[in-house]
Amino acid sequence: MISFTVYGEPVAQGRPRFTTVGGFPRAYDPAKSRNYKDYIKLVASEHKPDKPLEGALELHVTVCRSIPKSFSRRKAEAAERGEIRPTTKPDVDNYLKGVKDALKGIIWRDDSQIVRVVVEKYYSINPRIEIDVREMGA
């Protein structure tokens, strides 16, 4: 299993932006999403295998967002214990998309190898994304 943590406020994959180059439309990542994916790649490169993983993989992503400043002390403590979970945007699939994009070619060869995914959102005083990749059958 490959496990690592990306510290800092998690950034979900943003909506693609469009421009025209030579009269042709071109899609690109918003700067914030692109920069966060680069940060994930940097952290992942410290944990990468000698060659990208082959075969079926399981991906577990735990997103720990900052506790809102509007929470009372009691509510913030409950959020830290996991009793209150983020039910606001961004959606878990937007976090997942950014993580998968960043890890392709570093941890695994292609996204099609992911056959099982678990993504969870929590609040924490230490914002981060925890990533676990496991080879199925291993």
Coordinates of C-alpha atoms in Angstrom, one line a residue:
M1 CA 0.0 0.0 0.0
I2 CA 1.1 3.5 -0.7
S3 CA -0.1 6.1 1.8
F4 CA 0.7 9.8 2.1
T5 CA -0.8 13.1 3.2
V6 CA -1.0 16.4 1.4
Y7 CA -1.1 19.1 4.0
G8 CA -2.9 22.4 3.5
E9 CA -6.4 23.4 2.6
P10 CA -7.8 20.9 0.0
V11 CA -8.7 22.4 -3.4
A12 CA -11.3 20.7 -5.5
Q13 CA -11.0 20.4 -9.3
G14 CA -12.4 23.6 -10.7
R15 CA -14.6 23.9 -13.8
P16 CA -12.5 24.0 -17.0
R17 CA -12.0 27.4 -18.5
F18 CA -12.1 28.0 -22.2
T19 CA -10.2 30.3 -24.6
T20 CA -9.6 30.4 -28.3
V21 CA -6.1 29.9 -29.9
G22 CA -5.9 30.5 -33.6
G23 CA -9.7 30.5 -33.8
F24 CA -10.0 27.1 -32.1
P25 CA -11.5 26.6 -28.7
R26 CA -9.1 25.3 -26.0
A27 CA -9.9 24.1 -22.5
Y28 CA -7.6 24.6 -19.5
D29 CA -7.6 24.1 -15.7
P30 CA -8.1 27.2 -13.5
A31 CA -4.8 28.3 -11.9
K32 CA -5.8 27.3 -8.4
S33 CA -6.7 23.7 -9.5
R34 CA -3.6 23.4 -11.6
N35 CA -1.3 24.6 -8.8
Y36 CA -2.9 22.2 -6.2
K37 CA -2.5 19.3 -8.6
D38 CA 1.2 20.2 -9.0
Y39 CA 1.5 20.2 -5.2
I40 CA -0.1 16.8 -5.0
K41 CA 2.3 15.5 -7.7
L42 CA 5.3 16.9 -5.7
V43 CA 4.2 15.1 -2.5
A44 CA 3.3 11.9 -4.4
S45 CA 6.7 11.8 -6.1
E46 CA 8.3 11.3 -2.7
H47 CA 6.2 8.1 -2.3
K48 CA 6.1 6.8 -5.9
P49 CA 7.0 3.2 -6.7
D50 CA 10.0 2.5 -9.0
K51 CA 7.5 2.1 -11.9
P52 CA 3.8 3.1 -12.0
L53 CA 1.5 0.4 -10.4
E54 CA -0.1 -2.1 -12.8
G55 CA -3.4 -3.9 -12.4
A56 CA -6.5 -3.2 -10.4
L57 CA -6.2 -0.6 -7.7
E58 CA -8.3 0.7 -4.7
L59 CA -8.1 4.4 -3.9
H60 CA -9.1 5.8 -0.5
V61 CA -9.2 9.6 -0.2
T62 CA -9.9 11.4 3.1
V63 CA -10.5 15.2 2.7
C64 CA -10.1 17.2 5.9
R65 CA -11.3 20.7 5.4
S66 CA -10.9 23.6 7.8
I67 CA -13.5 24.1 10.5
P68 CA -15.6 27.2 9.6
K69 CA -14.8 30.2 11.8
S70 CA -18.6 30.7 12.2
F71 CA -18.8 27.4 14.3
S72 CA -19.1 27.8 18.0
R73 CA -16.4 26.2 20.2
R74 CA -18.8 23.3 21.0
K75 CA -19.7 22.8 17.4
A76 CA -16.0 23.0 16.3
E77 CA -15.1 20.3 18.8
A78 CA -17.9 18.1 17.5
A79 CA -16.6 18.7 14.0
E80 CA -13.1 17.8 15.0
R81 CA -14.4 14.5 16.4
G82 CA -16.2 13.7 13.1
E83 CA -19.7 14.1 14.6
I84 CA -20.4 17.0 12.2
R85 CA -19.3 16.4 8.6
P86 CA -19.1 18.9 5.6
T87 CA -22.3 18.7 3.6
T88 CA -21.6 21.8 1.5
K89 CA -19.8 22.2 -1.8
P90 CA -17.4 21.3 -3.2
D91 CA -18.6 17.7 -3.8
V92 CA -16.3 14.7 -3.1
D93 CA -16.1 13.8 -6.8
N94 CA -14.5 17.2 -7.5
Y95 CA -11.7 16.5 -4.9
L96 CA -11.4 13.0 -6.3
K97 CA -11.0 14.2 -9.9
G98 CA -8.1 16.5 -8.9
V99 CA -6.3 13.7 -7.0
K100 CA -6.7 11.2 -9.8
D101 CA -5.4 13.7 -12.4
A102 CA -2.4 14.4 -10.2
L103 CA -1.5 10.8 -9.5
K104 CA -1.8 9.4 -13.1
G105 CA 1.6 8.5 -14.4
I106 CA 3.2 8.9 -10.9
I107 CA 1.5 6.3 -8.8
W108 CA -0.4 4.4 -11.5
R109 CA -0.3 4.2 -15.2
D110 CA -4.0 5.1 -16.0
D111 CA -7.2 6.0 -14.2
S112 CA -8.9 3.0 -15.7
Q113 CA -7.0 0.9 -13.2
I114 CA -9.0 2.3 -10.3
V115 CA -11.7 -0.3 -9.6
R116 CA -12.8 0.8 -6.1
V117 CA -12.9 4.3 -4.6
V118 CA -13.8 5.6 -1.1
V119 CA -13.9 9.3 -0.6
E120 CA -14.8 11.0 2.7
K121 CA -15.1 14.6 3.8
Y122 CA -14.3 15.7 7.4
Y123 CA -13.6 18.9 9.3
S124 CA -10.2 19.3 11.0
I125 CA -8.1 22.0 12.6
N126 CA -5.3 20.5 10.4
P127 CA -6.6 20.7 6.8
R128 CA -5.2 18.0 4.5
I129 CA -5.9 15.2 2.1
E130 CA -4.9 11.7 3.1
I131 CA -4.4 9.3 0.1
D132 CA -4.1 5.5 0.3
V133 CA -3.6 3.4 -2.8
R134 CA -3.8 -0.4 -2.6
E135 CA -3.3 -3.0 -5.2
M136 CA -6.3 -5.3 -5.3
G137 CA -5.5 -8.9 -4.5
A138 CA -2.3 -7.8 -2.7

